[in-house]
Structures are given as C-alpha cells and as structure tokens.
PDB file of C-alpha atoms and ligand atoms in Angstrom:
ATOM      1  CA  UNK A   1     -53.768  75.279  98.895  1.00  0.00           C
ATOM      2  CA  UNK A   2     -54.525  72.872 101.703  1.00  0.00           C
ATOM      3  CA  UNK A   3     -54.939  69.108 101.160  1.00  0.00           C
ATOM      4  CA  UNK A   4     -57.513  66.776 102.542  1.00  0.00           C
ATOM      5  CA  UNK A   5     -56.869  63.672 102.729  1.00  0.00           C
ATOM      6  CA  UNK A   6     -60.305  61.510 101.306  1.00  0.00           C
ATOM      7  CA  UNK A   7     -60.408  58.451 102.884  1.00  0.00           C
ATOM      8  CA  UNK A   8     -61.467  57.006 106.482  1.00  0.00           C
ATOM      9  CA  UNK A   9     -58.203  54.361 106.124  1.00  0.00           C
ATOM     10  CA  UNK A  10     -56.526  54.920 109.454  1.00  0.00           C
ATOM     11  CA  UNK A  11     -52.867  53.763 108.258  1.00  0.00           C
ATOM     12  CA  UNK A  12     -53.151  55.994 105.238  1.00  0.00           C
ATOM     13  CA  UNK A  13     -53.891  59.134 107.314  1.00  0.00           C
ATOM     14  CA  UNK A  14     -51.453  58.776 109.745  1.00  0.00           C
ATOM     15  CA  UNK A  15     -48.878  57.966 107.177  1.00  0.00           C
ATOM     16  CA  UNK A  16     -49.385  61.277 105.377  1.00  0.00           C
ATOM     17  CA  UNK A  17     -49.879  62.998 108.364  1.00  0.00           C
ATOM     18  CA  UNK A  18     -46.666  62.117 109.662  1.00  0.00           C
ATOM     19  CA  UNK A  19     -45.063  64.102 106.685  1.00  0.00           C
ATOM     20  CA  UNK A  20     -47.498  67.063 107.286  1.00  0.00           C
ATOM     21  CA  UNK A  21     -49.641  66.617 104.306  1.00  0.00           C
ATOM     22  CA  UNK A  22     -52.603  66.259 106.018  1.00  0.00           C
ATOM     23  CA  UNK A  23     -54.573  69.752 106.823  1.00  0.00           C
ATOM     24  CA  UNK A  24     -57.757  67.461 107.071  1.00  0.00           C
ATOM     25  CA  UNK A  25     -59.954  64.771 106.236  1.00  0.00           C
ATOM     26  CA  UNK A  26     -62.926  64.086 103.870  1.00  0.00           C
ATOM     27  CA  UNK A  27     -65.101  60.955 104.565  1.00  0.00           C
ATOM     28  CA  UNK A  28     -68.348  59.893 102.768  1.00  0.00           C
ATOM     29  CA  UNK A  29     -70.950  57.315 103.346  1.00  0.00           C
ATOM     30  CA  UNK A  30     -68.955  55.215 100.560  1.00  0.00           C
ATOM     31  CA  UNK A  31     -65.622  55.804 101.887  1.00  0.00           C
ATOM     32  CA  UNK A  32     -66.882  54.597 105.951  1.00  0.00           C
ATOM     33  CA  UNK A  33     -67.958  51.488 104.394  1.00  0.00           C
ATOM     34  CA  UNK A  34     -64.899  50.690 102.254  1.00  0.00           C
ATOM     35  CA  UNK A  35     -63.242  51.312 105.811  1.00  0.00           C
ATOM     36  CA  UNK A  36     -65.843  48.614 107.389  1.00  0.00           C
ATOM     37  CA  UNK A  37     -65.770  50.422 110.232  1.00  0.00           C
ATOM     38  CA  UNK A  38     -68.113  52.259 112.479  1.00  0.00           C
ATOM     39  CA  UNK A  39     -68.883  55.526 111.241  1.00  0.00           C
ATOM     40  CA  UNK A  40     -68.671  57.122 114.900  1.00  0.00           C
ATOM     41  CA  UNK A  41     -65.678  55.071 116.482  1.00  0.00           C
ATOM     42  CA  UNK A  42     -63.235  55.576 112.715  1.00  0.00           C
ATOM     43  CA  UNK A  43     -64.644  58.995 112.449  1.00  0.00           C
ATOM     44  CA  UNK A  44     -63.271  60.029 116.299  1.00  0.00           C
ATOM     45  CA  UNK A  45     -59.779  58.395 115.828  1.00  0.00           C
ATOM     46  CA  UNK A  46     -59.298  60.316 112.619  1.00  0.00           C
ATOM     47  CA  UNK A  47     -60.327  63.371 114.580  1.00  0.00           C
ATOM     48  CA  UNK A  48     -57.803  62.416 117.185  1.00  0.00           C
ATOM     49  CA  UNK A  49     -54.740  62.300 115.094  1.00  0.00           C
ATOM     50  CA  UNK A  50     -55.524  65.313 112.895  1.00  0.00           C
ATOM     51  CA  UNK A  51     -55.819  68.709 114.414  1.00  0.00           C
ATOM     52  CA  UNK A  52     -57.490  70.253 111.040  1.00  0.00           C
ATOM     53  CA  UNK A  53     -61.610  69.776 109.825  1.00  0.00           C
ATOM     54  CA  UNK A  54     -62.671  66.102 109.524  1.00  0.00           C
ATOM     55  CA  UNK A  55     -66.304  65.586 107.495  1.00  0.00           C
ATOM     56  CA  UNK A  56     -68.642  63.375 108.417  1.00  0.00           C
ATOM     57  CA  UNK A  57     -71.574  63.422 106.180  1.00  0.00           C
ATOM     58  CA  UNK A  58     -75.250  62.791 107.361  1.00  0.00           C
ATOM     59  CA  UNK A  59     -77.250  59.683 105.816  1.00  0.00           C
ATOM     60  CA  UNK A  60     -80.933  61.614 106.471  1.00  0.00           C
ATOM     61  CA  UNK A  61     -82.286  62.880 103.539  1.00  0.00           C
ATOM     62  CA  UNK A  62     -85.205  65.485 105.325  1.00  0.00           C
ATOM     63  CA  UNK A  63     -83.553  68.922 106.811  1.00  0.00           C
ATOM     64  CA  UNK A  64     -85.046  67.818 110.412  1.00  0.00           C
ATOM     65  CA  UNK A  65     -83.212  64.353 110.378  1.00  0.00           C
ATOM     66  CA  UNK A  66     -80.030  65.742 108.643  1.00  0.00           C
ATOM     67  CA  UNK A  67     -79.646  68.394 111.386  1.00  0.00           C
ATOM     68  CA  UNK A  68     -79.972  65.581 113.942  1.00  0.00           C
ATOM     69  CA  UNK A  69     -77.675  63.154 112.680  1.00  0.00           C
ATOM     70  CA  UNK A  70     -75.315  66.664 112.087  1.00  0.00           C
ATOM     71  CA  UNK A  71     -75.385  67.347 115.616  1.00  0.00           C
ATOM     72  CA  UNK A  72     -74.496  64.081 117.390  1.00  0.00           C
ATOM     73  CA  UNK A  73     -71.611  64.315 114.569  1.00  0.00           C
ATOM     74  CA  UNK A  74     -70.549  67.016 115.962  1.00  0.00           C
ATOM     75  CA  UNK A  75     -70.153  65.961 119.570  1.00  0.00           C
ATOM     76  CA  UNK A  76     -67.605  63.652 118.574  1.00  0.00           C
ATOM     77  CA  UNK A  77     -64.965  66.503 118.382  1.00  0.00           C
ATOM     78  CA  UNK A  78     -64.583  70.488 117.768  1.00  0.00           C
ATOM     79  CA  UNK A  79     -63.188  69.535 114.307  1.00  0.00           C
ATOM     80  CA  UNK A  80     -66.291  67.591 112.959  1.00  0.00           C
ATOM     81  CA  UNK A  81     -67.144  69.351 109.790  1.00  0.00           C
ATOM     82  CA  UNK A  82     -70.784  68.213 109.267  1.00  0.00           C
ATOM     83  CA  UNK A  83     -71.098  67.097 105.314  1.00  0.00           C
ATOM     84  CA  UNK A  84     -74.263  67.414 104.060  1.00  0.00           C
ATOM     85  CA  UNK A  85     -75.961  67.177 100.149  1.00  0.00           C
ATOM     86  CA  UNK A  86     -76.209  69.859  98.337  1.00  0.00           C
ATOM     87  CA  UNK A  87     -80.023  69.321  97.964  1.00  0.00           C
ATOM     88  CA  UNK A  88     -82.780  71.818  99.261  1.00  0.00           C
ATOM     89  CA  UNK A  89     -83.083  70.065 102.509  1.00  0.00           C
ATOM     90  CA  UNK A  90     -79.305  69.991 102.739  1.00  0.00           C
ATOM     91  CA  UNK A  91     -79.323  73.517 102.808  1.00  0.00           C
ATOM     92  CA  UNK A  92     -81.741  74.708 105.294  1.00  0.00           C
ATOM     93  CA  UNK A  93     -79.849  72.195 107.251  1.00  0.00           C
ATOM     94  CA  UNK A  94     -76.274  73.918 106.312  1.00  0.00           C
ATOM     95  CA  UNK A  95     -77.770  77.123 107.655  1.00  0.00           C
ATOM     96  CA  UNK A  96     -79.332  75.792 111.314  1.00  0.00           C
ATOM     97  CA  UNK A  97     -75.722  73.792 111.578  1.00  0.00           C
ATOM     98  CA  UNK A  98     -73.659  76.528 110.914  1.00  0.00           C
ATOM     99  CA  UNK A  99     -76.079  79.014 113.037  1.00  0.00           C
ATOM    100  CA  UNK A 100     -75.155  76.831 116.015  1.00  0.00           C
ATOM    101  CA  UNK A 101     -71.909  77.236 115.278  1.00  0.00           C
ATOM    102  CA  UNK A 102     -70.662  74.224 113.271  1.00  0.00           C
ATOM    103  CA  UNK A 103     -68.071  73.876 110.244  1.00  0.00           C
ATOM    104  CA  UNK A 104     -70.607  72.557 107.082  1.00  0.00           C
ATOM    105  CA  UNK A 105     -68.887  70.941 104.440  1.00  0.00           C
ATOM    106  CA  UNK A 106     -71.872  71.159 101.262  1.00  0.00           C
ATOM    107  CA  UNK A 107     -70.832  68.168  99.151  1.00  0.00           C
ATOM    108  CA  UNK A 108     -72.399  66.733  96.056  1.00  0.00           C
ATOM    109  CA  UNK A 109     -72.034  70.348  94.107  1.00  0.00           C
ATOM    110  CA  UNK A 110     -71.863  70.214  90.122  1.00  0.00           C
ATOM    111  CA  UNK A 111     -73.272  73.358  89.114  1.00  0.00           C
ATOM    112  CA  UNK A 112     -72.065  77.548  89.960  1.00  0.00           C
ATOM    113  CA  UNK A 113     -75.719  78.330  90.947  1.00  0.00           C
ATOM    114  CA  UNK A 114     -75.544  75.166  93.956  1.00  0.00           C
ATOM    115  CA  UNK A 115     -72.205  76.878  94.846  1.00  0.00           C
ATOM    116  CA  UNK A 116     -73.660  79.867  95.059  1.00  0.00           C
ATOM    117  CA  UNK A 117     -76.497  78.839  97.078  1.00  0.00           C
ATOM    118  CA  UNK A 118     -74.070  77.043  99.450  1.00  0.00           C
ATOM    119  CA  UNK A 119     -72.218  80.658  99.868  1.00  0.00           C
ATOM    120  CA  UNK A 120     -75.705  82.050 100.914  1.00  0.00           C
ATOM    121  CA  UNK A 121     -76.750  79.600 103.205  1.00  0.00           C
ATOM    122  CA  UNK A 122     -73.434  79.584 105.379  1.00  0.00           C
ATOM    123  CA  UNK A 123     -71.334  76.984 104.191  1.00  0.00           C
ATOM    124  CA  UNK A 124     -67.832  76.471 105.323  1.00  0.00           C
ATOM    125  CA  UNK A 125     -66.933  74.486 102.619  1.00  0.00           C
ATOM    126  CA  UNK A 126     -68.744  74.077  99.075  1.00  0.00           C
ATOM    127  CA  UNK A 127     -67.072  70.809  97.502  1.00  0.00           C
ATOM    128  CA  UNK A 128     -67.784  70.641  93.850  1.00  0.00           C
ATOM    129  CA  UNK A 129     -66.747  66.949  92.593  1.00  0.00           C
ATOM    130  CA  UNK A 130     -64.500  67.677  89.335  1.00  0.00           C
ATOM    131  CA  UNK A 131     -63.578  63.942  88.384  1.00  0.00           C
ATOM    132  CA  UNK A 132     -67.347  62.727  88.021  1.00  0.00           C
ATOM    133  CA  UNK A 133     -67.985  65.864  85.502  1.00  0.00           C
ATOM    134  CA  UNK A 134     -65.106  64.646  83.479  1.00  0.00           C
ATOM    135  CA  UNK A 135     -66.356  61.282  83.390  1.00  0.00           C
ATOM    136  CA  UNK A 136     -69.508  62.720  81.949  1.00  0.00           C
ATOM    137  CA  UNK A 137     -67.018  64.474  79.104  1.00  0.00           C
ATOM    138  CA  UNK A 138     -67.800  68.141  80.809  1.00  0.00           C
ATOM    139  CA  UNK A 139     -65.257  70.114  82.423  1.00  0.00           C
ATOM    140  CA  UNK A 140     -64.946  69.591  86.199  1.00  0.00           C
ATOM    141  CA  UNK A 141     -61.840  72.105  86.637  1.00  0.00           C
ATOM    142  CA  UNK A 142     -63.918  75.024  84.699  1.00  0.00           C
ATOM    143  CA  UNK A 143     -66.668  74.664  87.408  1.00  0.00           C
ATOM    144  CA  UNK A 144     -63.587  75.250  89.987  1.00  0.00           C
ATOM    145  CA  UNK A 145     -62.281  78.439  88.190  1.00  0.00           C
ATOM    146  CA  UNK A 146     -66.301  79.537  87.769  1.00  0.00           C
ATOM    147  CA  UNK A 147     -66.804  78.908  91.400  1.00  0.00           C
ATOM    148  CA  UNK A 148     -63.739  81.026  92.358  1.00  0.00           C
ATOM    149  CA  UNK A 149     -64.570  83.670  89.990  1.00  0.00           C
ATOM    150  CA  UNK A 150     -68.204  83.901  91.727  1.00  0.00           C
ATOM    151  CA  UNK A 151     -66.835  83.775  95.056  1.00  0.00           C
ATOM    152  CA  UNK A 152     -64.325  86.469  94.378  1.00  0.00           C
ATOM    153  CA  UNK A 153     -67.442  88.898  93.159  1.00  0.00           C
ATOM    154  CA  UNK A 154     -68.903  88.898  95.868  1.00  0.00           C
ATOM    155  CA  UNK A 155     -66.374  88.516  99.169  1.00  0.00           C
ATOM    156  CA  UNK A 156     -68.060  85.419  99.933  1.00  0.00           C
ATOM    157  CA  UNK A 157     -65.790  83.380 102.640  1.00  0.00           C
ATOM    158  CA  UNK A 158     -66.808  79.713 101.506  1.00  0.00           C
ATOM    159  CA  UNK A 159     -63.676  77.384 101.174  1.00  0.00           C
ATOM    160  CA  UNK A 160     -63.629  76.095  97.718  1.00  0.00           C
ATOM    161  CA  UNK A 161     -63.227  71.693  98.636  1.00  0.00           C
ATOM    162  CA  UNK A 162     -62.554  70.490  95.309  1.00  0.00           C
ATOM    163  CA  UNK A 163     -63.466  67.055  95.551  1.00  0.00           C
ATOM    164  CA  UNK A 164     -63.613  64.126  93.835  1.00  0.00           C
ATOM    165  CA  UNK A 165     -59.767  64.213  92.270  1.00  0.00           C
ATOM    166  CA  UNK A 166     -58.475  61.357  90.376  1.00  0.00           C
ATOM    167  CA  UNK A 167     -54.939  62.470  89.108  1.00  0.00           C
ATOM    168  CA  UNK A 168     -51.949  64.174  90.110  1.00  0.00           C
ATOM    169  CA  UNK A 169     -52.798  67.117  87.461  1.00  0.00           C
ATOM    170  CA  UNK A 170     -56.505  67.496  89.103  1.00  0.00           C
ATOM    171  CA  UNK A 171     -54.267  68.914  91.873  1.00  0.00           C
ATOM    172  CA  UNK A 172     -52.132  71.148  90.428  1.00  0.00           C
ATOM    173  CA  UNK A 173     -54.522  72.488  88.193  1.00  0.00           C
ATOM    174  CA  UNK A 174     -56.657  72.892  91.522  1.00  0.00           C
ATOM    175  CA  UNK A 175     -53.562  74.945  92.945  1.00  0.00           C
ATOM    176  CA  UNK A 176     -53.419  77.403  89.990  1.00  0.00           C
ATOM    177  CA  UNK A 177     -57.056  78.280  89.450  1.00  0.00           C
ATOM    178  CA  UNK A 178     -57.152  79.185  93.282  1.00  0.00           C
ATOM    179  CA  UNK A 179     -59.336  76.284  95.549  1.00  0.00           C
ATOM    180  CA  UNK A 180     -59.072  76.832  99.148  1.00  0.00           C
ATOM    181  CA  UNK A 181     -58.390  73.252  99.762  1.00  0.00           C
ATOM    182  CA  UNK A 182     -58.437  70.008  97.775  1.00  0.00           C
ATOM    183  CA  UNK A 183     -59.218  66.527  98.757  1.00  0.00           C
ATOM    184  CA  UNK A 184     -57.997  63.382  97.296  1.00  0.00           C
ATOM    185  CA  UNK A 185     -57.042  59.370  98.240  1.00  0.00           C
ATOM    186  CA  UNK A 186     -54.009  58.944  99.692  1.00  0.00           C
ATOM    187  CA  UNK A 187     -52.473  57.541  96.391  1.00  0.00           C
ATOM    188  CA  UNK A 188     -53.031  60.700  94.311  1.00  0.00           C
ATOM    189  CA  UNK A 189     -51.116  62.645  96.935  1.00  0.00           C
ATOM    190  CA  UNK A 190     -48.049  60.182  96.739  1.00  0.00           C
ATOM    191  CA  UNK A 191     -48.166  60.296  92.947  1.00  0.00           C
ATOM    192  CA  UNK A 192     -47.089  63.605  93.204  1.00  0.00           C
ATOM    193  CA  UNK A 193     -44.283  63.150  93.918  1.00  0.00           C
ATOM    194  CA  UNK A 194     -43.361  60.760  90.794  1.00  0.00           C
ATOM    195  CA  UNK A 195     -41.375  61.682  87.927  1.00  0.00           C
ATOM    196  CA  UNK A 196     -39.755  59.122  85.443  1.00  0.00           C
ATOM    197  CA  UNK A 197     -37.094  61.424  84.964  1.00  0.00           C
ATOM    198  CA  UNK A 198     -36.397  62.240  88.586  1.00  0.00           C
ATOM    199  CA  UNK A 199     -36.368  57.781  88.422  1.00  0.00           C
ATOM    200  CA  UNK A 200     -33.882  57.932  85.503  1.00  0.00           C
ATOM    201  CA  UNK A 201     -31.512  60.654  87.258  1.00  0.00           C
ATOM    202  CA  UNK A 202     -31.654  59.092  90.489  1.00  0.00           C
ATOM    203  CA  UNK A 203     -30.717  55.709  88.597  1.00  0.00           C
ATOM    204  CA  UNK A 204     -27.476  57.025  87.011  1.00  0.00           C
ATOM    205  CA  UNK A 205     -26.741  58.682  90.658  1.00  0.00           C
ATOM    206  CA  UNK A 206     -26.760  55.413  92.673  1.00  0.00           C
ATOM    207  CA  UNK A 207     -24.321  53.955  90.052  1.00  0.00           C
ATOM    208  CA  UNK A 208     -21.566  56.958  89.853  1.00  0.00           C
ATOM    209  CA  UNK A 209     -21.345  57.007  93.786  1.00  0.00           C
ATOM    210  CA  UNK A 210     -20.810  52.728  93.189  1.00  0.00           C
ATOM    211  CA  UNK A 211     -18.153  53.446  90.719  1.00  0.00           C
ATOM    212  CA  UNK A 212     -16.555  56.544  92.320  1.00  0.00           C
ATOM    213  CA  UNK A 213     -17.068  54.255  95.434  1.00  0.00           C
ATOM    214  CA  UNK A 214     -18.290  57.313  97.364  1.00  0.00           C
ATOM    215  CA  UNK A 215     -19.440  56.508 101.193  1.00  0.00           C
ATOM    216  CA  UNK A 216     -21.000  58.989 103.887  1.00  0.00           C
ATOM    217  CA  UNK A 217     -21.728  57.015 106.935  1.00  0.00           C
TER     218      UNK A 217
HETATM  219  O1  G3P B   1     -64.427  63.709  97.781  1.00  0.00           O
HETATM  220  C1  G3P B   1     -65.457  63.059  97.086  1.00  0.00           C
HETATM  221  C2  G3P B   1     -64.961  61.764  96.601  1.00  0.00           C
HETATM  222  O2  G3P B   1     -64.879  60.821  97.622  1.00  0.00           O
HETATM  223  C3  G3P B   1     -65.686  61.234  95.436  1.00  0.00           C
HETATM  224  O3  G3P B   1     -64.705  60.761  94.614  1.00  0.00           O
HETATM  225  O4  G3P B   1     -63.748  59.421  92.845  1.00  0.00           O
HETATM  226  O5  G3P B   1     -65.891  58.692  93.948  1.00  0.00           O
HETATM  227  O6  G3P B   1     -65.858  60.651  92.417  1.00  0.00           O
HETATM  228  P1  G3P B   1     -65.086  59.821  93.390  1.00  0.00           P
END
C-alpha cells in the first residue's frame, strides 16, 4: 500500500519524506488554508520535493470552471493530480481532465455507486473518506472492502485513495482489505510506529546496558 501524506505543512512532508514514507501528497481547500499559504506557490514546493502525485483540488463548482481551474493546476508540475468532487459536474470534468491526459484524484466519495461512477469516467484515484462515515456511526472501512470488491469485478484500474484516516488502525485495516494507497496527517503515520510495550522493553534495555555498563562508541 502506498501512503500519502494529507497535509500542505511543508516541514511535515519533508520530514517524512526524508524517511521514504512519502509516495505522495493529498491537499484540500481546508488543508491550503490551515497552511495559510498560497494554494499555487505551497502546492509547487510540495511538488518539488516529492517525486510521487500531489492533489490539488479545484474550488469551481460548474464542470466548465472546474476544468479550468484543473488545468492551470496542472501546469504547475507533471505530478499535479487534479482533485475534484465527486458531484455530476465533477465528473464530466474527471473525464475532459483525464482525456487530456491528467492524473484525477475524485474526492468526496461515500457511496460504491460514486466509486463506481468515478471508475467509468476515468479517474486515477477514487478517494472514499472512511473517518467521516464512522463519525456518522456507519462503516467507513466496509465501503473500502465494497469498493475493492467492485473494482476487482470488473478490471477497473482506479487507485483506491482511502481518505480521511484518523487512527493508526484506519491504516492497517486499509492495508489488509487491499487500497491502492492511503492518505493521512503526518501524526497518524508517526503513531505507527508506537507501542507501549516496545516503550516498556526499550525502558528495561537502557537500564541493563547502565548496569552491565555496556559502551559502543
Ligand atoms: O483526505 C481527506 C481528509 O483531509 C479529510 O479528513 O479528517 O477532515 O475527515 P477529515
């Protein structure tokens, strides 16, 4: 599974990226304004440092404007992945996009049937949003596993994004039912790596090699 990395925090990125964790980048309108940066300037130094697919999501709402904003997007690099909303509009601009030749990321998806209709129109990446279906007390991971089952029918080459992942377990759990790639904050990721026992063991390490009095360097 790849990871994302979903945030446009520069310092984060390159951080993770420095370790190899970082086979791309997910922004969102909400994300470029937690940055307080310019959406065009943050969005071409992210593109800079990672060699992977970086989304940028249009603001437009109409298929006309969408594909507009989706093109100057993707001037700003070869690995722009134009985001757009999984709406109506949002699709007939997937399909021109990715006609021209673009990456489309299709975000916003909470339902098999929109992933379904992302496959068909083109999309390079469908990104159903798990952790705002569990909020709602419905099961974001199923619609991953429904997606991939759907996918798998029919030979369809959309990446499954999962998005919207809030724990460590969301990732895992992403990894066994079978998502292409998943995208989460930089402080998921780390939290990974966390285990109190690993803590505990690690503990009782540091004060045998004190007592033993055990030096390397
Ligand atoms: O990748 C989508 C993500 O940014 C949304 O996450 O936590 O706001 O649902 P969240």
């Amino acid at each position: 599974m790849k990871f994302f990395v979903d945030t446009a925090e520069i310092d984060a990125i390159a951080e993770l990226n420095a370790l190899g964790m970082v086979d791309g980048v997910t922004t969102n309108p909400s994300l470029i304004m937690k940055s307080g940066r310019d959406i065009l300037e943050v969005t071409k130094e992210i593109c800079d440092m990672v060699s992977g697919p970086v989304s940028a999501e249009v603001v437009a709402l109409k298929a006309e404007d969408m594909i507009a904003e989706g093109r100057k997007l993707a001037e700003i690099a070869p690995n722009i992945a134009v985001k757009v909303p999984l709406t109506w509009d949002g699709l007939k601009a997937c399909k021109v996009l990715t006609d021209e030749g673009n990456m489309v990321n299709v975000t916003l998806c909470f339902t098999p049937n929109q992933a379904l209709l992302a496959a068909k129109a083109g999309a390079t990446f469908i990104s159903p949003f798990i952790g705002r279906l569990d909020d709602l007390n419905t099961d974001g991971l199923g619609l991953i596993a429904e997606i991939r089952t759907i996918y798998d029918n029919f030979g369809f080459e959309t990446n499954i994004l999962a998005a919207s992942i809030r724990t460590p377990n969301h990732m895992s759990d992403c990894a066994k039912i079978g998502a292409d790639v998943a995208t989460a904050p930089p402080n998921v990721i780390k939290a990974m790596a966390n285990h109190v026992l690993t803590d505990k063991g690690l503990d009782q390490f540091v004060k045998d090699a004190e007592k033993a009095g055990i030096k390397i360097l």
